[in-house]
Coordinates of C-alpha atoms and ligand atoms in Angstrom, one line a residue:
M121 CA 125.4 127.3 68.7
L122 CA 128.7 126.9 70.5
Q123 CA 127.0 127.4 73.8
R124 CA 124.5 124.7 72.8
L125 CA 127.3 122.4 71.9
I126 CA 129.0 123.0 75.2
L127 CA 125.7 122.5 77.1
A128 CA 125.1 119.2 75.2
L129 CA 128.6 118.0 75.9
T130 CA 128.3 119.0 79.5
L131 CA 125.0 117.3 79.9
G132 CA 126.2 114.3 78.0
C133 CA 129.3 114.0 80.1
S134 CA 127.4 114.4 83.4
T135 CA 124.7 111.8 82.3
F136 CA 127.6 109.5 81.3
A137 CA 129.3 110.2 84.7
F138 CA 126.2 109.4 86.8
S139 CA 125.1 106.6 84.6
Q140 CA 128.4 105.0 85.5
S141 CA 127.9 105.2 89.2
S142 CA 126.3 102.0 90.6
L143 CA 122.8 102.1 92.1
D144 CA 123.9 99.6 94.8
G145 CA 122.8 100.9 98.2
Y146 CA 119.9 102.4 100.2
W147 CA 117.3 104.6 98.6
Q148 CA 114.3 106.5 99.8
F149 CA 111.2 107.1 97.7
T150 CA 109.3 110.2 98.9
V151 CA 105.9 111.1 97.6
P152 CA 104.7 114.6 98.5
N153 CA 101.7 114.2 100.8
G154 CA 102.2 110.5 100.5
G155 CA 104.5 107.9 101.9
V156 CA 108.2 107.4 102.3
N157 CA 109.3 104.0 101.2
F158 CA 112.8 102.5 101.3
F159 CA 114.6 100.2 98.9
V160 CA 117.8 98.4 98.7
L161 CA 119.0 98.5 95.1
K162 CA 121.5 96.1 93.5
Q163 CA 122.7 96.7 90.0
T164 CA 124.5 94.3 87.7
D165 CA 125.1 95.9 84.3
E166 CA 121.6 96.9 83.2
T167 CA 119.8 94.6 85.6
V168 CA 118.5 96.1 88.8
T169 CA 116.7 94.5 91.7
A170 CA 115.0 96.3 94.6
T171 CA 114.1 94.8 97.9
A172 CA 112.1 96.7 100.5
P173 CA 113.4 96.4 104.0
G174 CA 110.8 95.1 106.4
G175 CA 108.0 95.1 103.9
R176 CA 107.2 95.2 100.3
M177 CA 108.0 92.5 97.8
P178 CA 111.2 92.4 95.7
F179 CA 111.1 94.3 92.4
T180 CA 113.2 93.5 89.3
G181 CA 114.0 95.6 86.3
T182 CA 116.5 97.6 84.4
L183 CA 118.5 100.8 84.2
Q184 CA 119.0 101.8 80.6
G185 CA 120.8 105.1 80.2
N186 CA 119.0 107.3 82.7
K187 CA 115.8 105.3 82.7
L188 CA 114.9 103.1 85.6
H189 CA 112.1 100.5 85.3
L190 CA 111.1 98.2 88.1
S191 CA 108.1 96.0 88.6
A192 CA 106.7 93.3 90.8
T193 CA 103.8 91.0 90.3
V194 CA 101.9 89.9 93.3
K195 CA 99.1 87.4 93.6
F196 CA 96.4 88.2 96.2
G197 CA 94.1 85.1 96.1
N198 CA 92.8 84.8 92.5
T199 CA 93.9 88.3 91.4
T200 CA 97.3 89.2 90.1
S201 CA 98.5 92.8 90.7
E202 CA 101.3 94.7 89.0
F203 CA 103.3 97.3 90.8
V204 CA 105.5 99.4 88.5
F205 CA 108.1 102.1 89.0
D206 CA 109.4 104.2 86.2
G207 CA 112.1 106.8 86.8
V208 CA 114.4 109.2 85.1
R209 CA 117.7 109.8 86.7
Q210 CA 118.4 113.4 87.6
S211 CA 121.9 112.9 89.2
A212 CA 124.0 110.1 90.6
D213 CA 121.8 110.0 93.7
T214 CA 118.3 111.0 92.6
F215 CA 115.5 110.0 90.2
E216 CA 112.2 111.5 89.5
L217 CA 110.0 108.4 89.9
S218 CA 106.4 107.4 89.4
E219 CA 104.7 104.4 90.8
T220 CA 101.6 102.7 89.5
R221 CA 99.9 100.2 91.8
P222 CA 96.6 98.5 92.1
G223 CA 93.8 100.6 93.7
V224 CA 91.1 99.3 95.9
R225 CA 88.5 98.2 93.5
P226 CA 89.1 95.8 90.5
G227 CA 90.7 97.7 87.6
Q228 CA 91.4 100.8 89.7
V229 CA 95.1 102.0 89.5
F230 CA 96.7 104.5 91.8
E231 CA 99.6 106.6 90.6
D232 CA 102.1 108.3 92.8
K233 CA 104.9 110.6 91.7
G234 CA 107.9 111.5 93.8
T235 CA 111.7 111.5 94.3
L236 CA 113.9 108.5 94.7
Q237 CA 117.0 109.6 96.6
R238 CA 120.1 107.7 97.9
V239 CA 120.3 107.7 101.7
S240 CA 122.6 106.1 104.3
R241 CA 121.8 102.9 106.0
D242 CA 120.9 104.5 109.3
V243 CA 118.1 106.4 107.7
V244 CA 116.5 103.0 106.8
Y245 CA 117.4 101.3 110.0
P246 CA 117.3 103.9 112.8
E247 CA 118.9 103.0 116.1
R248 CA 116.7 100.7 118.2
L249 CA 115.3 102.5 121.3
P250 CA 114.6 100.5 124.5
L251 CA 111.2 99.0 125.1
P252 CA 109.6 99.0 128.6
P253 CA 109.8 96.0 130.8
L254 CA 106.6 93.9 130.2
A255 CA 104.0 94.6 132.8
N256 CA 100.2 94.3 133.0
Q257 CA 98.5 97.6 131.9
P258 CA 95.4 98.6 133.9
D259 CA 92.1 98.2 132.1
N260 CA 91.1 101.6 130.6
G261 CA 87.4 100.7 131.1
L262 CA 86.5 101.3 127.4
A263 CA 84.9 99.0 124.8
R264 CA 82.7 97.1 127.1
T265 CA 81.0 95.8 123.9
P266 CA 82.8 95.3 120.6
P267 CA 83.5 98.7 119.1
M268 CA 81.3 99.8 116.2
G269 CA 82.2 102.4 113.6
W270 CA 83.6 103.0 110.2
N271 CA 87.2 103.0 108.9
S272 CA 88.5 104.5 105.7
W273 CA 90.9 101.8 104.6
N274 CA 88.7 99.1 102.9
H275 CA 87.1 101.5 100.6
Y276 CA 89.7 104.3 99.9
H277 CA 93.1 103.0 101.0
D278 CA 95.1 106.3 101.3
H279 CA 93.1 108.1 98.6
F280 CA 90.8 110.1 100.7
D281 CA 90.8 113.5 102.5
D282 CA 89.3 115.6 105.2
A283 CA 86.2 116.3 103.2
T284 CA 85.6 112.5 102.7
V285 CA 85.8 112.0 106.4
R286 CA 83.4 114.8 107.2
Q287 CA 80.9 113.6 104.6
T288 CA 81.2 110.1 106.0
A289 CA 80.4 111.5 109.5
D290 CA 77.3 113.3 108.0
A291 CA 76.2 110.0 106.3
M292 CA 76.8 108.0 109.5
V293 CA 74.1 110.1 111.1
S294 CA 71.7 110.6 108.1
S295 CA 71.7 107.0 107.1
G296 CA 70.8 105.8 110.5
M297 CA 74.1 104.0 111.1
A298 CA 74.8 106.1 114.2
A299 CA 71.4 105.3 115.6
A300 CA 72.1 101.7 114.9
G301 CA 75.1 101.8 117.1
Y302 CA 78.1 102.8 114.8
K303 CA 80.0 105.6 116.6
Y304 CA 83.7 105.7 115.7
I305 CA 84.8 107.4 112.5
I306 CA 88.4 106.0 112.1
V307 CA 90.9 107.7 109.8
D308 CA 93.3 105.0 108.7
E309 CA 96.6 105.4 106.8
G310 CA 97.0 108.5 104.7
W311 CA 96.5 111.5 107.0
S312 CA 100.0 112.1 108.3
S313 CA 102.9 114.0 106.7
S314 CA 106.0 114.3 108.8
R315 CA 107.0 116.2 111.9
D316 CA 107.4 119.9 112.6
A317 CA 110.5 121.5 114.1
N318 CA 109.4 120.4 117.6
G319 CA 108.9 116.9 116.5
N320 CA 105.1 117.1 116.6
I321 CA 103.4 114.9 114.0
V322 CA 101.4 116.9 111.5
G323 CA 98.7 116.1 108.9
N324 CA 99.5 116.3 105.2
A325 CA 97.8 118.7 102.6
R326 CA 94.7 116.5 102.4
F327 CA 94.4 116.6 106.2
P328 CA 95.4 120.2 107.1
D329 CA 93.8 120.4 110.5
M330 CA 93.3 117.1 112.4
K331 CA 91.9 118.9 115.4
A332 CA 89.2 120.7 113.4
L333 CA 88.3 117.3 111.8
A334 CA 87.9 115.8 115.3
D335 CA 85.8 118.7 116.4
Y336 CA 83.6 118.3 113.3
V337 CA 83.0 114.6 113.9
H338 CA 82.3 115.2 117.6
S339 CA 79.8 117.9 116.6
K340 CA 77.8 115.1 115.0
G341 CA 77.6 113.2 118.2
L342 CA 80.2 110.7 117.0
K343 CA 83.7 109.7 118.1
I344 CA 86.9 109.8 116.0
G345 CA 89.8 107.4 115.5
I346 CA 93.3 108.0 114.2
Y347 CA 96.1 105.6 112.9
S348 CA 99.8 105.3 113.5
S349 CA 102.5 102.7 114.0
P350 CA 105.2 101.6 116.5
G351 CA 107.5 102.0 113.5
P352 CA 109.0 105.1 111.9
Q353 CA 106.6 104.8 109.1
V354 CA 103.2 103.1 108.8
C355 CA 102.6 100.4 106.1
G356 CA 102.4 102.6 103.0
G357 CA 105.2 104.9 104.3
Y358 CA 103.3 107.7 106.1
Q359 CA 104.7 109.0 109.3
G360 CA 104.6 106.6 112.3
S361 CA 105.2 107.1 116.0
Y362 CA 108.6 105.4 116.6
G363 CA 110.6 107.4 119.1
H364 CA 107.7 109.8 119.6
E365 CA 105.2 107.6 121.3
E366 CA 104.4 109.8 124.3
Q367 CA 104.5 112.9 122.2
D368 CA 102.1 111.5 119.6
A369 CA 99.7 110.1 122.3
K370 CA 99.6 113.6 123.8
T371 CA 99.0 115.2 120.4
F372 CA 96.2 112.7 119.6
A373 CA 94.6 113.4 123.0
A374 CA 95.0 117.2 122.5
W375 CA 93.4 117.0 119.1
G376 CA 90.5 115.1 120.7
Y377 CA 90.9 111.6 119.3
D378 CA 89.0 108.8 121.0
Y379 CA 90.6 105.7 119.3
L380 CA 94.0 104.8 118.0
K381 CA 94.6 102.0 115.5
Y382 CA 98.3 101.1 115.9
D383 CA 99.7 99.1 112.9
W384 CA 102.9 97.2 113.1
C385 CA 104.2 97.2 109.4
G386 CA 107.1 99.7 109.5
A387 CA 108.2 98.5 113.0
S388 CA 109.8 95.5 111.3
R389 CA 112.7 97.7 110.4
I390 CA 113.4 98.2 114.1
Y391 CA 112.0 95.3 116.1
Q392 CA 112.0 91.5 115.8
R393 CA 108.7 89.7 115.4
T394 CA 109.2 88.1 118.9
P395 CA 106.5 88.1 121.5
A396 CA 108.7 90.3 123.7
D397 CA 109.2 92.9 121.0
L398 CA 105.6 92.8 119.8
E399 CA 104.2 93.1 123.3
G400 CA 106.8 95.7 124.4
A401 CA 106.2 98.0 121.4
Y402 CA 102.4 97.9 122.0
Q403 CA 102.8 98.3 125.7
K404 CA 104.9 101.4 125.1
M405 CA 102.0 103.1 123.3
G406 CA 99.5 101.6 125.7
E407 CA 101.3 103.4 128.6
A408 CA 101.6 106.6 126.6
L409 CA 97.8 106.6 125.9
A410 CA 97.0 106.0 129.6
K411 CA 99.3 108.8 130.6
T412 CA 97.3 111.3 128.5
G413 CA 94.3 110.8 130.8
R414 CA 92.0 110.8 127.8
P415 CA 89.8 107.8 127.2
I416 CA 91.3 106.4 123.9
V417 CA 90.4 103.0 122.6
F418 CA 93.6 101.2 121.7
S419 CA 93.3 99.0 118.6
L420 CA 96.3 96.7 118.1
C421 CA 97.0 95.7 114.5
E422 CA 99.8 93.2 114.1
Y423 CA 97.9 90.6 112.2
G424 CA 97.8 88.1 115.1
W425 CA 101.5 87.5 115.4
G426 CA 102.8 86.0 118.6
D427 CA 99.2 84.9 119.6
V428 CA 98.3 88.5 120.4
W429 CA 95.0 87.3 121.9
K430 CA 97.0 86.0 124.8
W431 CA 98.7 89.3 125.7
G432 CA 96.9 92.1 123.9
A433 CA 94.9 93.0 127.0
K434 CA 98.1 93.0 129.1
A435 CA 99.6 95.6 126.7
G436 CA 96.6 97.8 127.1
G437 CA 94.8 96.7 124.0
N438 CA 91.0 97.0 123.7
L439 CA 91.0 95.0 120.5
W440 CA 93.6 93.3 118.4
R441 CA 93.7 92.1 114.8
T442 CA 93.9 88.3 114.7
T443 CA 94.6 88.0 111.0
G444 CA 96.2 89.6 107.9
D445 CA 94.1 91.9 105.9
I446 CA 90.6 91.0 104.7
A447 CA 89.8 91.5 101.0
D448 CA 86.4 92.1 99.5
N449 CA 85.8 88.5 98.3
W450 CA 84.2 85.3 99.6
A451 CA 87.4 83.3 99.9
S452 CA 89.1 85.9 102.1
M453 CA 86.1 86.6 104.3
D454 CA 85.2 82.9 104.7
R455 CA 88.8 81.9 105.5
I456 CA 89.3 84.6 108.1
G457 CA 85.9 84.4 109.6
F458 CA 85.8 80.7 110.3
A459 CA 89.4 80.6 111.4
Q460 CA 88.3 82.7 114.4
L461 CA 86.4 79.8 115.8
D462 CA 89.7 78.4 117.1
I463 CA 90.3 81.4 119.4
T464 CA 86.8 82.2 120.7
Q465 CA 87.8 81.8 124.3
Y466 CA 89.9 84.9 124.4
P467 CA 87.7 88.0 123.9
K468 CA 86.0 89.5 126.9
P469 CA 84.5 92.9 127.7
G470 CA 87.1 95.6 127.0
H471 CA 89.3 93.2 125.0
W472 CA 88.2 91.8 121.7
N473 CA 89.5 89.6 118.9
D474 CA 89.4 91.7 115.7
P475 CA 89.1 89.6 112.5
D476 CA 89.3 92.9 110.5
M477 CA 86.9 95.4 109.2
L478 CA 83.7 94.8 107.3
E479 CA 83.6 94.7 103.5
V480 CA 79.8 94.9 103.3
G481 CA 78.7 97.2 100.5
N482 CA 82.0 97.3 98.7
G483 CA 80.7 95.2 95.8
G484 CA 83.0 92.2 95.8
M485 CA 80.5 89.7 97.3
T486 CA 76.8 88.8 96.9
A487 CA 74.2 89.9 99.3
D488 CA 74.1 86.4 100.7
E489 CA 77.8 86.5 101.3
Y490 CA 77.6 89.9 103.0
R491 CA 74.8 88.6 105.2
T492 CA 77.2 85.7 106.1
H493 CA 80.0 88.2 106.8
M494 CA 77.8 90.3 109.1
S495 CA 76.2 87.3 110.9
L496 CA 79.6 85.6 111.4
W497 CA 81.2 88.7 112.8
A498 CA 78.2 89.2 115.1
M499 CA 78.4 85.6 116.3
L500 CA 82.1 86.0 116.9
R501 CA 81.6 89.2 119.1
A502 CA 83.9 91.0 116.5
P503 CA 84.2 94.8 116.3
L504 CA 81.7 96.0 113.6
I505 CA 83.7 98.5 111.7
A506 CA 82.1 99.3 108.3
G507 CA 84.5 99.8 105.4
N508 CA 82.2 101.0 102.6
D509 CA 81.2 104.4 101.2
L510 CA 78.5 105.4 103.7
R511 CA 77.4 108.2 101.3
T512 CA 76.1 105.9 98.6
M513 CA 74.8 102.8 100.4
T514 CA 72.1 100.8 98.6
E515 CA 69.0 99.8 100.6
E516 CA 70.3 96.3 100.6
T517 CA 73.6 97.3 102.2
K518 CA 71.8 99.4 104.8
S519 CA 69.6 96.4 105.6
I520 CA 72.7 94.3 106.2
L521 CA 74.8 96.8 108.2
M522 CA 71.8 98.1 110.2
N523 CA 70.0 94.9 111.0
P524 CA 69.2 95.6 114.7
D525 CA 68.7 92.0 115.7
V526 CA 72.1 91.0 114.3
I527 CA 73.8 94.0 115.9
A528 CA 72.2 93.0 119.2
I529 CA 73.9 89.5 119.0
D530 CA 77.3 91.2 118.4
Q531 CA 76.7 93.6 121.3
D532 CA 75.0 91.1 123.6
P533 CA 75.9 92.1 127.2
A534 CA 76.6 88.5 128.3
A535 CA 79.4 88.5 125.7
L536 CA 79.6 84.7 125.8
A537 CA 81.6 82.7 123.3
V538 CA 80.1 81.1 120.2
Q539 CA 80.1 77.3 120.1
R540 CA 80.8 75.4 116.9
T541 CA 79.1 72.1 116.3
P542 CA 81.1 69.6 114.2
P543 CA 80.9 70.8 110.6
Q544 CA 79.0 68.6 108.2
G545 CA 81.0 69.0 105.0
T546 CA 80.6 72.7 104.2
S547 CA 77.7 73.2 106.5
E548 CA 78.3 74.8 109.9
V549 CA 76.0 75.3 112.8
L550 CA 77.2 77.9 115.3
I551 CA 75.4 78.5 118.6
R552 CA 75.9 81.6 120.7
P553 CA 74.3 81.8 124.2
L554 CA 72.8 85.2 124.8
A555 CA 71.8 87.2 127.9
G556 CA 68.5 86.1 129.3
E557 CA 67.1 82.7 128.2
A558 CA 68.1 83.0 124.6
V559 CA 70.5 81.7 122.0
A560 CA 71.5 82.7 118.5
V561 CA 71.9 79.9 116.0
G562 CA 73.7 80.5 112.7
L563 CA 73.2 77.9 109.9
F564 CA 76.1 78.7 107.5
N565 CA 76.5 77.2 104.1
R566 CA 80.1 77.5 103.0
G567 CA 79.5 75.3 99.9
A568 CA 78.9 76.2 96.3
S569 CA 75.3 75.0 96.1
P570 CA 72.2 75.4 98.4
A571 CA 72.2 73.1 101.4
Q572 CA 69.7 71.8 103.9
I573 CA 71.0 72.5 107.4
S574 CA 69.3 71.5 110.7
F575 CA 69.6 71.8 114.4
R576 CA 67.7 70.1 117.2
W577 CA 65.8 72.4 119.6
D578 CA 67.1 70.4 122.6
S579 CA 70.8 71.0 121.5
L580 CA 70.3 74.6 122.5
H581 CA 70.0 73.7 126.2
L582 CA 67.3 76.3 126.9
N583 CA 65.6 74.1 129.4
A584 CA 62.2 75.1 128.0
D585 CA 60.5 72.0 129.4
L586 CA 61.2 73.1 132.9
G587 CA 58.2 74.6 134.5
G588 CA 56.1 74.2 131.4
K589 CA 57.9 76.9 129.5
S590 CA 58.1 76.8 125.7
L591 CA 60.4 78.3 123.0
E592 CA 59.9 80.9 120.4
A593 CA 62.1 81.4 117.4
R594 CA 62.7 84.2 114.8
D595 CA 64.5 84.3 111.5
L596 CA 66.7 87.5 111.9
W597 CA 67.2 88.1 108.2
K598 CA 63.7 87.3 106.9
H599 CA 62.2 89.0 110.0
V600 CA 59.6 86.3 110.5
A601 CA 58.7 83.9 113.3
I602 CA 59.7 80.3 112.9
P603 CA 57.2 77.7 114.3
V604 CA 58.9 75.7 117.0
T605 CA 57.6 72.2 116.2
G606 CA 59.0 68.7 116.2
D607 CA 62.5 67.9 117.4
S608 CA 64.5 70.1 115.0
Y609 CA 64.5 72.9 112.5
T610 CA 65.7 72.5 109.0
A611 CA 66.4 75.4 106.6
T612 CA 67.4 75.6 103.0
V613 CA 70.5 77.8 103.1
P614 CA 71.6 79.5 99.9
T615 CA 75.1 79.1 98.5
H616 CA 77.5 81.0 100.8
G617 CA 74.5 82.1 102.7
V618 CA 73.2 82.0 106.3
V619 CA 70.0 81.5 108.2
L620 CA 70.3 83.3 111.5
V621 CA 67.8 82.3 114.2
R622 CA 67.2 83.7 117.6
V623 CA 65.6 81.2 119.9
S624 CA 64.3 82.2 123.3
V625 CA 62.2 80.9 126.2
K626 CA 58.8 82.5 126.1
P627 CA 58.1 84.6 129.1
F628 CA 56.3 82.5 131.7
G629 CA 52.6 82.2 131.1
M630 CA 52.7 83.0 127.3
F631 CA 51.6 80.2 125.1
Ligands
GLA792 C1 97.7 97.2 107.1 C2 96.4 97.0 108.0 C3 95.2 97.5 107.2 C4 95.5 99.0 106.9 C5 96.7 99.1 106.1 C6 97.2 100.6 105.8 O1 97.7 96.4 106.0 O2 96.3 95.7 108.3 O3 94.1 97.4 108.0 O4 95.5 99.8 108.1 O5 97.8 98.5 106.8 O6 98.3 100.6 105.1

C-alpha cells in the first residue's frame, strides 16, 4: 500500500514536473516504417500551435495535463480534410502520438502511430551543403517518346508494399498494359526507411529487399522506378537523398533501377525556391545518375517552380512536373490539363513536360471525363503513367488506358506540339500534327452540358487537294470512320467529354 502511495506520488510529481515544462521548440514525429516529420511547437498556457518547417500546414490545439491534441483542416478543391494528432506525454521531451489523416479515396482514413520527441534546431535544419556550378548536362539518350508506366502514389499513397508492386507488375503484363506500351513500374513515396551504418539508404519493413523487387519486375520484361528527394526527407517524411546524392544514385543503379522520380518537398528546409537552388539541386542528382553509367530516366518533381520547363533538360531531366498534384476529380484534371497549353513549345524527345500521373480508373471521374484526361494527355505529349489499381481494372478502364490509337498520338515519333484554336466558351478544338500526312483533332467540351463542336477540314492544312489526294477520318473512341464531306465536321460532344479524330491523307490512288 505504502509502495503504491509512493509510486503514485512519484508519478504524480514527475507528471507535474514535465507538465510544467514548456513545449516551445523543435520536435520530431517518427513513425516506425513510416515518415519522420518535424514541428515547431509553441505553447501558451493550454493552447498549443504546431507549424511544420518547409511543409505541412499549421496545427492548433491544446495540452491538457499530459494529453496533447492538435488538428488542422485543409480544403482541397471542394473537399475538406481533417488531420488530427493525439498524444500522451511520456516525459518532458517525448509523447506517444497517433495521427489520423485522409486516405486516398473519399472517406478513407490513414492512422499512423509513433513517437514525438524534442530535438535540436540543427536536426530540423541541417547544414546547407554546396550545390554544383550550373552547367549543361549531356543528354542521356533516354525517353525518346514520353515515358509510359504505372506509379503507386495516386492509388495507394504510402500504404502499399513489395507484394502490391509485384502483383502490379504481374497485372501490367496480364492485362495487356505492357503490350500497349506501359513499361515502368514506379515505386513512389513509402519504400525507404533510413540509412545503415555506412550511410546506405535502406528499404523499410514493407520493402525489405529493393534489389529483389527490381529483379522481379525485370523478370516480367518491365522496367522499375524509385523515388527520392534532394531534401533529407521526402514529402511524407520518408528518407531522402540530401548529402548522399552520389551514394544513393550508386545504390539505385546497383539495385537495378531504371527511373528516378526526385521530389522537392523536404528540400525546402535546406534550399531556397530560387531558380539557382532548384536547378543546382536537380543537377547534383543528374550528375550523380550519369556517373553511375546505368541508363536511368530522371523525373524532376518540383511542381513547375522556377519555370522548370526552361532548365529541366539542362539539369539532366528527362521529364519534369509542371504543376502541383493532380486529384481524382474533374476540376483538378481540367485545370491542370488545359493550363499545359501555355507551355507546349518546351517538350522535345528526351525531355517532356509532365502534368502529373493519370487518375483513369480511380473512380472519381466519369468515363467521359477519363477519356478527356487520356486524350488531353496524349495531345500534350505527356508521360502516360497510370495511377490506378491494375489488378482490378474494369473493361471500361482498360479500354481507356489501352486505346492504341490514342497512345499512338502520345507516342507519335514526330513529337510536334499541339495547337490550340481560340476557345469558343467552354469548347476547345486542339490540333496535333502527326508524323506522315496526318493530324489528330480533339474536340473537348469543358462545359456542363452537351455541346456541338466543329472544325473545318481545311483548317488542318493537310493539302489534300494537291495532286488529287483526299482525306480520311476516324473517331478514335468510337472506332468508326467519319465521312469526310462538306467543309467541316461537327460532333455532339458530351458534358466534360471529347471526340478525338485522326485525319490523314489517303495514300495516293485510293478513293
Ligand atoms: C508530392 C508529389 C506526388 C507524390 C507525393 C509523395 O506531392 O507531387 O506526386 O510523389 O509527393 O508524397
